[in-house]
mmCIF file of C-alpha atoms in Angstrom:
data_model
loop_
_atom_site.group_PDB
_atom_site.id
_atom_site.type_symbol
_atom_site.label_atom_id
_atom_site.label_comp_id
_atom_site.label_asym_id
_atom_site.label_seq_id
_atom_site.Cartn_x
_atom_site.Cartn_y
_atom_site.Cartn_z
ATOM 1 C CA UNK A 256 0.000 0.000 0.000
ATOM 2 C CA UNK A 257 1.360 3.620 -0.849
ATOM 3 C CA UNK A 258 2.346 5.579 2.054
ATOM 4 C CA UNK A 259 -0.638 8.208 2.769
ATOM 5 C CA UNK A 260 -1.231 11.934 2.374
ATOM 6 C CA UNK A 261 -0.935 12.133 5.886
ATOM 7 C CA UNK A 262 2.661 9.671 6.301
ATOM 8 C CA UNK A 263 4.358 12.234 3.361
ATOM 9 C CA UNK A 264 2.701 15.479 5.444
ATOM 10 C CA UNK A 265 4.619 13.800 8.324
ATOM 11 C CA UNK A 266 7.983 13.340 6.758
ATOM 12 C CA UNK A 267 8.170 16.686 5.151
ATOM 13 C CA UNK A 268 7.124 18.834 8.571
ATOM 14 C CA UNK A 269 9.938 15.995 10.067
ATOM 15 C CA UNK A 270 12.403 16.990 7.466
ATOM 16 C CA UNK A 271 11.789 20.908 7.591
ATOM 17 C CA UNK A 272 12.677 20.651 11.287
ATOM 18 C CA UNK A 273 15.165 18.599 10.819
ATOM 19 C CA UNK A 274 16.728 20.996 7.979
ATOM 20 C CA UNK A 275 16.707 23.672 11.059
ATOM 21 C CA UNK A 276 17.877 21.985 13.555
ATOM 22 C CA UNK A 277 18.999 18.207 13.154
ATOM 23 C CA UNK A 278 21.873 16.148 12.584
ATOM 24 C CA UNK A 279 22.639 14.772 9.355
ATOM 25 C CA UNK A 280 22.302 11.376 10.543
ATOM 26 C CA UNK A 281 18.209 12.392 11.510
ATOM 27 C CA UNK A 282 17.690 13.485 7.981
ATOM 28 C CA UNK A 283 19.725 10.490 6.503
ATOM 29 C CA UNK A 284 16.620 8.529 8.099
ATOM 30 C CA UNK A 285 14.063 9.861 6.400
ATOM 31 C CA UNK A 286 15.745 8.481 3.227
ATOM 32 C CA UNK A 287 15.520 5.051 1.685
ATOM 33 C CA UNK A 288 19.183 3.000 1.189
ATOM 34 C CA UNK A 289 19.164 3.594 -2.272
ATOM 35 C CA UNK A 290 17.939 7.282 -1.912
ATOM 36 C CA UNK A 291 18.891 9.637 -4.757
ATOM 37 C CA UNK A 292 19.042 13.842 -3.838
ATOM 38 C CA UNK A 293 19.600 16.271 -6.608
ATOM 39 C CA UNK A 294 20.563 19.759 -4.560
ATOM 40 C CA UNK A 295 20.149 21.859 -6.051
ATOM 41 C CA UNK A 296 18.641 20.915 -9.315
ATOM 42 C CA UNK A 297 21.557 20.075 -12.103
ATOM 43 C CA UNK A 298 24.038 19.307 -9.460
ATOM 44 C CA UNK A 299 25.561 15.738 -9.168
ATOM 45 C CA UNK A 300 23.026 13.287 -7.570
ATOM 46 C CA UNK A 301 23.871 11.834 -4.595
ATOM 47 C CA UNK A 302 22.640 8.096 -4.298
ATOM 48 C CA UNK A 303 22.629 6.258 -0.983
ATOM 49 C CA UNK A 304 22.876 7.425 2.408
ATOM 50 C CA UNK A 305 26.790 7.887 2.626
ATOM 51 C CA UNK A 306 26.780 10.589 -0.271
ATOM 52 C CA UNK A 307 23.376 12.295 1.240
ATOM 53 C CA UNK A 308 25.181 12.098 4.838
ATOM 54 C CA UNK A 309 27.753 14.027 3.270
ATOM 55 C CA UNK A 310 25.424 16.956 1.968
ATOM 56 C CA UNK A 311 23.663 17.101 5.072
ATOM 57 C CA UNK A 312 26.631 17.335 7.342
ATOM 58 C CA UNK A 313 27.143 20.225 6.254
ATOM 59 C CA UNK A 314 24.454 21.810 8.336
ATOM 60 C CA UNK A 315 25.324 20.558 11.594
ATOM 61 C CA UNK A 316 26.227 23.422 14.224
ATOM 62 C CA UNK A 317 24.846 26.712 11.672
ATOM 63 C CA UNK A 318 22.063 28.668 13.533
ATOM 64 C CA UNK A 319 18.769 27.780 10.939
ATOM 65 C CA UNK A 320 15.295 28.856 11.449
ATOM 66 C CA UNK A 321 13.059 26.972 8.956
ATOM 67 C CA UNK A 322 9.363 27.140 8.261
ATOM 68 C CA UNK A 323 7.058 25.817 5.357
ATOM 69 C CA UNK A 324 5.617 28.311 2.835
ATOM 70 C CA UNK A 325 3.268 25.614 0.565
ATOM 71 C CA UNK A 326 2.952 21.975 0.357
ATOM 72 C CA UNK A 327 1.025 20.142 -2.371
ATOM 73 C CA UNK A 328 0.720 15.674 -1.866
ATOM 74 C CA UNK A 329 -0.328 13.867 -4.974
ATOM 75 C CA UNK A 330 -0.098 10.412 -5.138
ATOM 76 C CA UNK A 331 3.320 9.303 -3.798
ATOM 77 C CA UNK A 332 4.640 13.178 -4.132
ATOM 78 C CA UNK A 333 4.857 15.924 -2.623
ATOM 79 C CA UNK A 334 6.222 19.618 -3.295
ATOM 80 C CA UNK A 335 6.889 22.033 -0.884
ATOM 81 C CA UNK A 336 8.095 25.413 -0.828
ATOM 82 C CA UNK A 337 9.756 26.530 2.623
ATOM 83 C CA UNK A 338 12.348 28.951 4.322
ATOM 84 C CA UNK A 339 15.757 28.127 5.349
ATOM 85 C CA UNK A 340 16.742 31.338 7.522
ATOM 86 C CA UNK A 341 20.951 31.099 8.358
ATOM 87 C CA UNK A 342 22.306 33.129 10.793
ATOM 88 C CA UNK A 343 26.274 33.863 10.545
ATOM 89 C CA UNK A 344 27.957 36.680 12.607
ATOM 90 C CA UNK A 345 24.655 38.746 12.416
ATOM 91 C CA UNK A 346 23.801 38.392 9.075
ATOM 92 C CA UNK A 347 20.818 36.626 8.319
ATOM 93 C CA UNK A 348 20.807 34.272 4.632
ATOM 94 C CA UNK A 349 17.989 33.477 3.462
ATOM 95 C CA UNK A 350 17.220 30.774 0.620
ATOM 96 C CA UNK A 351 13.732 29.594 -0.082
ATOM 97 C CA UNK A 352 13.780 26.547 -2.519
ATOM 98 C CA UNK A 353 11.479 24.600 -3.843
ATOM 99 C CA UNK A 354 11.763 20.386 -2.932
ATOM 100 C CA UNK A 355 9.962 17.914 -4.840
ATOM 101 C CA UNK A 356 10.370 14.613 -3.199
ATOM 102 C CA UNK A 357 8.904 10.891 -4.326
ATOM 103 C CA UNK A 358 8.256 8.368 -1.484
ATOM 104 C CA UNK A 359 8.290 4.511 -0.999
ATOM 105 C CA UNK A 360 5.328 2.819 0.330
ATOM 106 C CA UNK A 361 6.756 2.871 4.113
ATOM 107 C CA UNK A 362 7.079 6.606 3.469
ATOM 108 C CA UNK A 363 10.680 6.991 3.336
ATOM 109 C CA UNK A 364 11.783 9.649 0.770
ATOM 110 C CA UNK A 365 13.006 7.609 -2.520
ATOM 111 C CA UNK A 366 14.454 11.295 -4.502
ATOM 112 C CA UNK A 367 14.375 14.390 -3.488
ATOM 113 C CA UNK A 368 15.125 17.211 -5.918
ATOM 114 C CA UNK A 369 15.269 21.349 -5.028
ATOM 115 C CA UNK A 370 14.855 23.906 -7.254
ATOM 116 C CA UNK A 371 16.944 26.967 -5.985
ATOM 117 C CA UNK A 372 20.298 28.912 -7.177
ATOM 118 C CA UNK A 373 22.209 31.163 -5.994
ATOM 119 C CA UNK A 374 20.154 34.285 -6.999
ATOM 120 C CA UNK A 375 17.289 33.530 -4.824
ATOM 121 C CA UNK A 376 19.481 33.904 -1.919
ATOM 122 C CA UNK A 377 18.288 36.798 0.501
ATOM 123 C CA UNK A 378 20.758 38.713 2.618
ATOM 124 C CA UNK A 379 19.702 40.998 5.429
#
């Protein structure tokens, strides 16, 4: 059975906090083994949790604030829109992407692919 509306709402809220204020190892659950993550968009793929550890990582110990903007489920997808806010040395840097992400039937994400570059990052 496909994982539900309600599983993939689950997993994304998880993975938005997570984003903000996990470990890499936290978001590396979320993923299937075989997991593939395009970030951003025309990047290299990363496939399997090693090579998406090593994306994640770096976020460990940066000050984030995150928070959704939109979220639309169909099927075994989702999209989402939502905020990552940085904070370095009083400068706040703010990049709002755009994730797409395809789950398995136990609702672990299979891809995940975000649409951002550098010129949608805010500074202020």
């Amino acid at each position: 059975m496909a994982a539900s509306r309600e599983q993939i709402r689950q997993v994304v809220d998880r993975y938005i906090e997570l984003v903000g204020s996990g470990t890499a190892d936290e978001i590396v659950a979320l993923y299937a083994e075989d997991a593939v993550v395009e970030d951003p968009v025309g990047s290299e793929p990363r496939v399997g949790h090693a090579a998406i550890r090593e994306l994640y990582a770096t976020l460990e110990g940066l000050e984030q604030q995150t928070r959704l903007l939109a979220l639309r489920i169909a099927g075994s997808e989702a999209a989402f829109h939502f905020e990552v806010a940085t904070i370095a040395d009083g400068v706040t840097y703010t990049l709002a992407p755009v994730d797409v992400m395809r789950f398995a039937d136990d609702g672990t994400i299979t891809s995940m692919r975000a649409y951002w570059g550098e010129e949608d990052m805010t500074v202020g």
